[in-house]
mmCIF file with all atom_site columns, C-alpha atoms in Angstrom:
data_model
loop_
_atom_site.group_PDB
_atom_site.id
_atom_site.type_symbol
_atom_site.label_atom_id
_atom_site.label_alt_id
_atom_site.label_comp_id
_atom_site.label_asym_id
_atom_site.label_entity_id
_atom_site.label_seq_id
_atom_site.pdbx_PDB_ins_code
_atom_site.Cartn_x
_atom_site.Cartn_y
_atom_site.Cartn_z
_atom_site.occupancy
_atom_site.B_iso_or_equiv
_atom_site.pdbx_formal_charge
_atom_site.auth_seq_id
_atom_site.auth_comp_id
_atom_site.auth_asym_id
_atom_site.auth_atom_id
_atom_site.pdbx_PDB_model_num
ATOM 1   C CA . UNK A 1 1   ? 98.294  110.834 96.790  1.00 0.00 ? 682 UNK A CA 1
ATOM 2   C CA . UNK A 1 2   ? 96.846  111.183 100.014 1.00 0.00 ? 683 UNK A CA 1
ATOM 3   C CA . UNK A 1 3   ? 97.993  108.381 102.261 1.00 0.00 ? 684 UNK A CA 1
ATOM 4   C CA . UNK A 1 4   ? 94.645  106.922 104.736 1.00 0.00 ? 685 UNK A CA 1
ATOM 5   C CA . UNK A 1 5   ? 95.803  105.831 107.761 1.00 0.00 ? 686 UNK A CA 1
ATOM 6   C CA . UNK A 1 6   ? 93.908  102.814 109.146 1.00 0.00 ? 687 UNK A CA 1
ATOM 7   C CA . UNK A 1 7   ? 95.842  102.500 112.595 1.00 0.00 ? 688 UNK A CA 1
ATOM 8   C CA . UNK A 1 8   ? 92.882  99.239  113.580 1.00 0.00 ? 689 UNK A CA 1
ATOM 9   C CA . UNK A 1 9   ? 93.311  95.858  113.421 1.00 0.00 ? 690 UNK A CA 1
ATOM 10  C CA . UNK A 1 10  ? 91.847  95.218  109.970 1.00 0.00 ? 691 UNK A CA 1
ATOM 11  C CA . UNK A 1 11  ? 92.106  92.883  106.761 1.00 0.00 ? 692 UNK A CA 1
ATOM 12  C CA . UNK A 1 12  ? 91.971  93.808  103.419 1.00 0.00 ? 693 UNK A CA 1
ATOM 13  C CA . UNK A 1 13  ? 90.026  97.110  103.231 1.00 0.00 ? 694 UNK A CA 1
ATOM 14  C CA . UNK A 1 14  ? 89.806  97.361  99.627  1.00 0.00 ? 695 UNK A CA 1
ATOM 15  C CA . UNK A 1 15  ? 89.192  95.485  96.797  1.00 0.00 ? 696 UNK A CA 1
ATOM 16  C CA . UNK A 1 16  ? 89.774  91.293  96.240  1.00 0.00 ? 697 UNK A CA 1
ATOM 17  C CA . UNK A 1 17  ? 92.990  90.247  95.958  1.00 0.00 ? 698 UNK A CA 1
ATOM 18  C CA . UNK A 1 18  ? 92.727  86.903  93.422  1.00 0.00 ? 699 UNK A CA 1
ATOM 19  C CA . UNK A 1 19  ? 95.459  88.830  90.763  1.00 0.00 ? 700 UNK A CA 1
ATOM 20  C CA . UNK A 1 20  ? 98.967  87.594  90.983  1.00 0.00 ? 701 UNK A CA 1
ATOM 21  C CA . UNK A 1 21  ? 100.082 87.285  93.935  1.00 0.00 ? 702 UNK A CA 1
ATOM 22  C CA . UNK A 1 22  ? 104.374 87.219  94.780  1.00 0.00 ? 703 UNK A CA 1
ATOM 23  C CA . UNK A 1 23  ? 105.733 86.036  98.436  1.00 0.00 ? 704 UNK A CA 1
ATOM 24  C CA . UNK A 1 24  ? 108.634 85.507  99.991  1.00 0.00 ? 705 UNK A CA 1
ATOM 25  C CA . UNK A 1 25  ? 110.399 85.048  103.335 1.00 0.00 ? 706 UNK A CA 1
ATOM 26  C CA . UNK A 1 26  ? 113.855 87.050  103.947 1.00 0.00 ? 707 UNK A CA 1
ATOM 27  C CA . UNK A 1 27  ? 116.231 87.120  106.689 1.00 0.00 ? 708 UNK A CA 1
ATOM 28  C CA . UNK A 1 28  ? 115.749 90.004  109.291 1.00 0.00 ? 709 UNK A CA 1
ATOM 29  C CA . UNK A 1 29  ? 118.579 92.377  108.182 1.00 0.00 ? 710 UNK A CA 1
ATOM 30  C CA . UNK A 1 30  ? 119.783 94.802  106.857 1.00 0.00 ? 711 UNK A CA 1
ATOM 31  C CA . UNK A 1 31  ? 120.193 92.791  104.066 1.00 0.00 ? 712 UNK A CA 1
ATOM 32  C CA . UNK A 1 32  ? 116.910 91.277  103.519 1.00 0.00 ? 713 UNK A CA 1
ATOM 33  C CA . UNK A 1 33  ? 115.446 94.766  103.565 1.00 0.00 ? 714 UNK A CA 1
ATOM 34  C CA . UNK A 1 34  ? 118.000 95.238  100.347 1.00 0.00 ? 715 UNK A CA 1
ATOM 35  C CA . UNK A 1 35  ? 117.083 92.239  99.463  1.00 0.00 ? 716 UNK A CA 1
ATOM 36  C CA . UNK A 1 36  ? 113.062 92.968  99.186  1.00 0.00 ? 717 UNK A CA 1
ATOM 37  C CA . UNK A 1 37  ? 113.810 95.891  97.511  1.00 0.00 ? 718 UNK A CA 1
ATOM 38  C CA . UNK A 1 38  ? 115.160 94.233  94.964  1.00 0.00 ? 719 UNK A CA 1
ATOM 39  C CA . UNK A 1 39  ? 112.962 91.398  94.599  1.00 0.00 ? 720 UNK A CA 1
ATOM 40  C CA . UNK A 1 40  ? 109.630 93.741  94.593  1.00 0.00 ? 721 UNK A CA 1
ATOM 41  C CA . UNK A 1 41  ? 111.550 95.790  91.866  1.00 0.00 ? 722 UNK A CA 1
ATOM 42  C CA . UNK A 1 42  ? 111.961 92.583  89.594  1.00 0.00 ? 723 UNK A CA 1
ATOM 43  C CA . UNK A 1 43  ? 108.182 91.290  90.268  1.00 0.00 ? 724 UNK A CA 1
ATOM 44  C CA . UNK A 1 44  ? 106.741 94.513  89.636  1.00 0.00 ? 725 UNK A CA 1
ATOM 45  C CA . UNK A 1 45  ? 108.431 94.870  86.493  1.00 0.00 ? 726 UNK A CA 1
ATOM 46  C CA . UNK A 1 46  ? 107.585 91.293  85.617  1.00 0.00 ? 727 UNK A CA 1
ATOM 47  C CA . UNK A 1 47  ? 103.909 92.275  86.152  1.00 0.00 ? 728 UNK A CA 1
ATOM 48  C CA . UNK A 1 48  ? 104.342 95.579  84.172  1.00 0.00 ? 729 UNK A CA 1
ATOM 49  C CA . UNK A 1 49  ? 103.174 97.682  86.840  1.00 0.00 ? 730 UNK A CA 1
ATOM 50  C CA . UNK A 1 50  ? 104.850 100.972 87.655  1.00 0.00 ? 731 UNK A CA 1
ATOM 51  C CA . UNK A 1 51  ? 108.085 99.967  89.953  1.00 0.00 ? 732 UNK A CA 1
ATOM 52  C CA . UNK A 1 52  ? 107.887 103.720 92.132  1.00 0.00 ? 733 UNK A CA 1
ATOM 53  C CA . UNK A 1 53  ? 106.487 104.547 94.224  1.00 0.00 ? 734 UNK A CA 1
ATOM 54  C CA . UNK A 1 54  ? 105.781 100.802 94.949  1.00 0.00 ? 735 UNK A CA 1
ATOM 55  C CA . UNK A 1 55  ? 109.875 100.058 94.842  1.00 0.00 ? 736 UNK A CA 1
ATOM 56  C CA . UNK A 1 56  ? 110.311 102.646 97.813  1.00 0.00 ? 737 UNK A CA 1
ATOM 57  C CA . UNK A 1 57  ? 107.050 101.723 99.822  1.00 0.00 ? 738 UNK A CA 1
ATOM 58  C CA . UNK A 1 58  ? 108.750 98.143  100.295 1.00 0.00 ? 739 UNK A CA 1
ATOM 59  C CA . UNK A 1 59  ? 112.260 99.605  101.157 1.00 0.00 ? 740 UNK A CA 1
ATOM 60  C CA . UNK A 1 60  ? 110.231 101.599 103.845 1.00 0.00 ? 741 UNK A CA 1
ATOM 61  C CA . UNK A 1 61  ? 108.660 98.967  105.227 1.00 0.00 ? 742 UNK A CA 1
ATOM 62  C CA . UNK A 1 62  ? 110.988 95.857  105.134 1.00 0.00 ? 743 UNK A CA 1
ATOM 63  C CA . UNK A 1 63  ? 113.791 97.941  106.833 1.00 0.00 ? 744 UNK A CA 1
ATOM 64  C CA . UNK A 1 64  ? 111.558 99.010  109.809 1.00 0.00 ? 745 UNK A CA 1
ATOM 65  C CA . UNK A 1 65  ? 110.611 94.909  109.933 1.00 0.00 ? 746 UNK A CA 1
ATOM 66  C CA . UNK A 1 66  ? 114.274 94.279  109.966 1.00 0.00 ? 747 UNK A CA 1
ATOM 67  C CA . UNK A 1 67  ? 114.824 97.105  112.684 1.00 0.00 ? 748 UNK A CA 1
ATOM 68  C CA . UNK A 1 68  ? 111.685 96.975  114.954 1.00 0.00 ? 749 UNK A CA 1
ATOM 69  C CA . UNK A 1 69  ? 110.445 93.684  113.592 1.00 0.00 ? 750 UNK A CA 1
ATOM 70  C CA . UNK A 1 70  ? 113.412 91.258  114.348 1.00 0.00 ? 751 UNK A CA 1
ATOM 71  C CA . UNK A 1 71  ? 113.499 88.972  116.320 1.00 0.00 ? 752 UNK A CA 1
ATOM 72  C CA . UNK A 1 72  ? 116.351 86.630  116.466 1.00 0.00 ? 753 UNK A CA 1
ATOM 73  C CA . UNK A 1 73  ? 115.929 83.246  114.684 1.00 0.00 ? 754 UNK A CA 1
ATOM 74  C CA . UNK A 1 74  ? 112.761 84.362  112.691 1.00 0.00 ? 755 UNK A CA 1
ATOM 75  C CA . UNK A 1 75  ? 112.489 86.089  109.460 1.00 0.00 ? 756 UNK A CA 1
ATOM 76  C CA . UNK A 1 76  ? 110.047 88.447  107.956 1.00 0.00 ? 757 UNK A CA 1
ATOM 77  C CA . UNK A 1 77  ? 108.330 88.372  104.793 1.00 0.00 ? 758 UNK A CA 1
ATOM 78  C CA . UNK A 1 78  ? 107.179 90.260  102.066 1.00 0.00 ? 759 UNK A CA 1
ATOM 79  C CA . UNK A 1 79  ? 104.233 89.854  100.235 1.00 0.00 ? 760 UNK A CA 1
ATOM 80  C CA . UNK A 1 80  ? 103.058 91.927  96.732  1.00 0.00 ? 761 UNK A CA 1
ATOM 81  C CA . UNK A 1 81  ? 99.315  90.992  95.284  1.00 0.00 ? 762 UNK A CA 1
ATOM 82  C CA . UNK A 1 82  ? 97.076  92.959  92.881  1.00 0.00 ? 763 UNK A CA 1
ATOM 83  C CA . UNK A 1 83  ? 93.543  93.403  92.405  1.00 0.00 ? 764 UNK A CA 1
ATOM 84  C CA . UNK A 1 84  ? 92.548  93.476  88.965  1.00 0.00 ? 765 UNK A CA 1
ATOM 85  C CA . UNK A 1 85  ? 90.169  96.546  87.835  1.00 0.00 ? 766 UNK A CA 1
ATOM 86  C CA . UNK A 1 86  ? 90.569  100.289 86.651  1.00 0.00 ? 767 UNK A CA 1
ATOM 87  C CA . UNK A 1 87  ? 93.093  101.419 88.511  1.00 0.00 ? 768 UNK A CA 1
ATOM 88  C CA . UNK A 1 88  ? 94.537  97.916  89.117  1.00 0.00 ? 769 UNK A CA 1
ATOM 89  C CA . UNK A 1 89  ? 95.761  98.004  93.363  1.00 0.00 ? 770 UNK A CA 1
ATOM 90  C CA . UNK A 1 90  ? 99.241  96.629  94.160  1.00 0.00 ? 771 UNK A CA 1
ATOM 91  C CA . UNK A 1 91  ? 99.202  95.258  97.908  1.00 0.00 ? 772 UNK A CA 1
ATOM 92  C CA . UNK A 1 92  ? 102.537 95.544  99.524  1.00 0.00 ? 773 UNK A CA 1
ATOM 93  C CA . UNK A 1 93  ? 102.713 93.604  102.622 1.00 0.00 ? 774 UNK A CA 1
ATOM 94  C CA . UNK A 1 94  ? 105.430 92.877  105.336 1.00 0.00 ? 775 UNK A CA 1
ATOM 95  C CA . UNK A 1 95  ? 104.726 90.175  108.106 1.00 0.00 ? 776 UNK A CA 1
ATOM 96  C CA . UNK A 1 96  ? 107.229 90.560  110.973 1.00 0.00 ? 777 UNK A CA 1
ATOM 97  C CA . UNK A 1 97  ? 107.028 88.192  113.908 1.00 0.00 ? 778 UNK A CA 1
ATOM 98  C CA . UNK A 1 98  ? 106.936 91.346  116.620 1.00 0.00 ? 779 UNK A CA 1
ATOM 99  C CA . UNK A 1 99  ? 103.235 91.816  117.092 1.00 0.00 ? 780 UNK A CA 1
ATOM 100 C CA . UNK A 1 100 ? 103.967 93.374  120.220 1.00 0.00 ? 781 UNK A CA 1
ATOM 101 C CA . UNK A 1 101 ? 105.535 96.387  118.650 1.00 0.00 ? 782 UNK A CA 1
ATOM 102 C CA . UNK A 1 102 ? 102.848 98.264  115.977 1.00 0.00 ? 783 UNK A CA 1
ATOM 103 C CA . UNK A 1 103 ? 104.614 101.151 114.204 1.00 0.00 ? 784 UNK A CA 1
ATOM 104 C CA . UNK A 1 104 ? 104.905 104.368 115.362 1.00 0.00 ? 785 UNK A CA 1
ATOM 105 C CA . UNK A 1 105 ? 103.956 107.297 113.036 1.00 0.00 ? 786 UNK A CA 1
ATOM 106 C CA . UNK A 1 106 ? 106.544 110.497 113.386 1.00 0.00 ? 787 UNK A CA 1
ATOM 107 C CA . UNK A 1 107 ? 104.966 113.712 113.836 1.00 0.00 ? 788 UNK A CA 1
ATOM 108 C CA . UNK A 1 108 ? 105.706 116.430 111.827 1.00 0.00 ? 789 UNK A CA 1
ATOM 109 C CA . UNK A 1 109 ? 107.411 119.411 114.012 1.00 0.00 ? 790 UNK A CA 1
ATOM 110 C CA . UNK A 1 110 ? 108.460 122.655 114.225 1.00 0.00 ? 791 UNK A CA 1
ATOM 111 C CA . UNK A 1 111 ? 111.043 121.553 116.821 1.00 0.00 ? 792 UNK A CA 1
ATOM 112 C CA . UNK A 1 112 ? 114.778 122.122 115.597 1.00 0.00 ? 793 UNK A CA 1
ATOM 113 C CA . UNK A 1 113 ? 115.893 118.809 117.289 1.00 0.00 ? 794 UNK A CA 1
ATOM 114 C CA . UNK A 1 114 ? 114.970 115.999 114.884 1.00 0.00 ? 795 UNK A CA 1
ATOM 115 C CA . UNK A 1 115 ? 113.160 112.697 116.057 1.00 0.00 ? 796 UNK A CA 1
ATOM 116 C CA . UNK A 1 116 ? 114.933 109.729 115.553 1.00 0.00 ? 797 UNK A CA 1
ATOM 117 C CA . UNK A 1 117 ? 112.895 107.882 113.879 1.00 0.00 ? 798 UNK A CA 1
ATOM 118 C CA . UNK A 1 118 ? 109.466 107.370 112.388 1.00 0.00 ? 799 UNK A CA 1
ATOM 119 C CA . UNK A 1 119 ? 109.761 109.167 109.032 1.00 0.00 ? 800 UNK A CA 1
ATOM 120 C CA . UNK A 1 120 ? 109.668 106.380 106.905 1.00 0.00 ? 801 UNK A CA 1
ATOM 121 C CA . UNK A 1 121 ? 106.112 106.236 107.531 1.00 0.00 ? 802 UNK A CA 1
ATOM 122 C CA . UNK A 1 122 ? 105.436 109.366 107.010 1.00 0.00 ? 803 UNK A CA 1
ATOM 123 C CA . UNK A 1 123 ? 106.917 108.829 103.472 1.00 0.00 ? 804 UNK A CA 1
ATOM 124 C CA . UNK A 1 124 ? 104.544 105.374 103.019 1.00 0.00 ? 805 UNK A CA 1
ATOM 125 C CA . UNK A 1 125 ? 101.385 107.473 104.485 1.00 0.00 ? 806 UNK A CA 1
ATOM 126 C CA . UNK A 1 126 ? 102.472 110.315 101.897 1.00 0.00 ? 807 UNK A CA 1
ATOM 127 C CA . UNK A 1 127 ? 103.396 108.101 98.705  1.00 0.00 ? 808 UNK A CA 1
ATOM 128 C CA . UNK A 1 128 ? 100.770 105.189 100.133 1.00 0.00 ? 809 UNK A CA 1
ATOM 129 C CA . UNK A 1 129 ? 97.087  105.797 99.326  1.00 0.00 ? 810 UNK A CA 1
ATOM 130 C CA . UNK A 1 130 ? 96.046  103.651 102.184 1.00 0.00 ? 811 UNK A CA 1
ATOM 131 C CA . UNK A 1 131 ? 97.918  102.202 104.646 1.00 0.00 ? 812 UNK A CA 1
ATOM 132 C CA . UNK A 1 132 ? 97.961  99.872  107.852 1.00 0.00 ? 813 UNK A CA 1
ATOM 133 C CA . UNK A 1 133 ? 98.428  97.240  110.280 1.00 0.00 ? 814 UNK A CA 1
ATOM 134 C CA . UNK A 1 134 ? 96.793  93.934  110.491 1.00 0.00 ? 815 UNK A CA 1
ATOM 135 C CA . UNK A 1 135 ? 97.549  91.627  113.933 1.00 0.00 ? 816 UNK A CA 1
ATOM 136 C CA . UNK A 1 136 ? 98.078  88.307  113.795 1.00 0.00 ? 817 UNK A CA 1
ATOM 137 C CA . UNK A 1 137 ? 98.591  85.150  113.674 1.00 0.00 ? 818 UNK A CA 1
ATOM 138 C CA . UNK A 1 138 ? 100.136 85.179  116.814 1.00 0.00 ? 819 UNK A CA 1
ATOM 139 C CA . UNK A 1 139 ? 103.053 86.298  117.362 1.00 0.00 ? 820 UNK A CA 1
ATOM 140 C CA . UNK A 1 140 ? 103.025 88.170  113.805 1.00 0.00 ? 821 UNK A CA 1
ATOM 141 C CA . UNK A 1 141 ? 101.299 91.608  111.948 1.00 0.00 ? 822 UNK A CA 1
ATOM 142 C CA . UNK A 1 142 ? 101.862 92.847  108.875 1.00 0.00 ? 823 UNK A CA 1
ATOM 143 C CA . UNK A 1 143 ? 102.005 96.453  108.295 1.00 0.00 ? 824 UNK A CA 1
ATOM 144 C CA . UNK A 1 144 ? 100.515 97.411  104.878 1.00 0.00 ? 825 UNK A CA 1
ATOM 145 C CA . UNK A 1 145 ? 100.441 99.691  101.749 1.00 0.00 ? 826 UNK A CA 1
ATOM 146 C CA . UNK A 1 146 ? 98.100  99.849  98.839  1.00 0.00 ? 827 UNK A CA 1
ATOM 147 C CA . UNK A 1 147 ? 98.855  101.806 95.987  1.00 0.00 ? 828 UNK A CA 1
ATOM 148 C CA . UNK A 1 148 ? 95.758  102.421 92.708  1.00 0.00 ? 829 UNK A CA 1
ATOM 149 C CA . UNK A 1 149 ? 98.559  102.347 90.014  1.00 0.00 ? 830 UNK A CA 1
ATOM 150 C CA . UNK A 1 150 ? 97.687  102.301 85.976  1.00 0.00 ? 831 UNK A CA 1
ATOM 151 C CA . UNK A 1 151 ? 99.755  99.534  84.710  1.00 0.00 ? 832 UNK A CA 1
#
């Protein structure tokens, strides 16, 4: 898959989403990230849709909303939809109440010395076959993944 970075401040790029549609607010831990993992694992076998790469996307994503997202007091929350068609799309959103901080995307490098952080976006932009981040409402974005899946 060839992940398509849209870096703008943009709504749903593809497709309608009127399928089934799963939501939920979790605390902003280390635990809720767990905790959306498992939860997106259930639904998407509940839907009969393919659980990875989708499982991973949403372990990606709901621990960098716990990490960079937080913000003490608030949660995040995670949101799965499909659009209906050949390939069906799975939507994987997470809404984090940090709209000040958009994601970083780690560059690949020849560098010995490893960055930090940022490569769990390179793993959503590689397993992801579009991805991005949508501002607002204030104070919130959601940083998002769609996946064409055959369920």
């Amino acid at each position: 898959m060839s992940g398509e970075n849209t870096r703008t401040d943009s709504s749903v790029t593809g497709p309608a989403f009127f399928g089934p549609r799963f939501t939920v607010p979790l605390s902003a831990t280390r635990r809720g990230a767990r905790l959306a993992r498992l939860l997106a694992t259930e639904q998407l076998r509940s839907w009969g849709l393919p659980v990875d790469p989708a499982r991973l996307i949403v372990a990606e994503l709901a621990t960098n909303a716990a990490l960079h997202g937080h913000v003490p007091g608030r949660s995040f929350r995670l949101t799965l939809a499909t659009a209906p068609g050949t390939p069906t799309v799975l939507r994987v959103e997470l809404t984090d109440t940090r709209g000040d901080r958009w994601p970083e995307r780690g560059e690949k490098s020849d560098d010995e010395r490893p960055r930090e952080s940022g490569y769990g976006l390179l793993l959503v932009e590689e397993l992801a076959d579009r991805w991005g981040v949508s501002g607002g409402p204030v104070p919130s974005k959601t940083v998002w993944a769609e996946l064409d899946v055959i369920g």
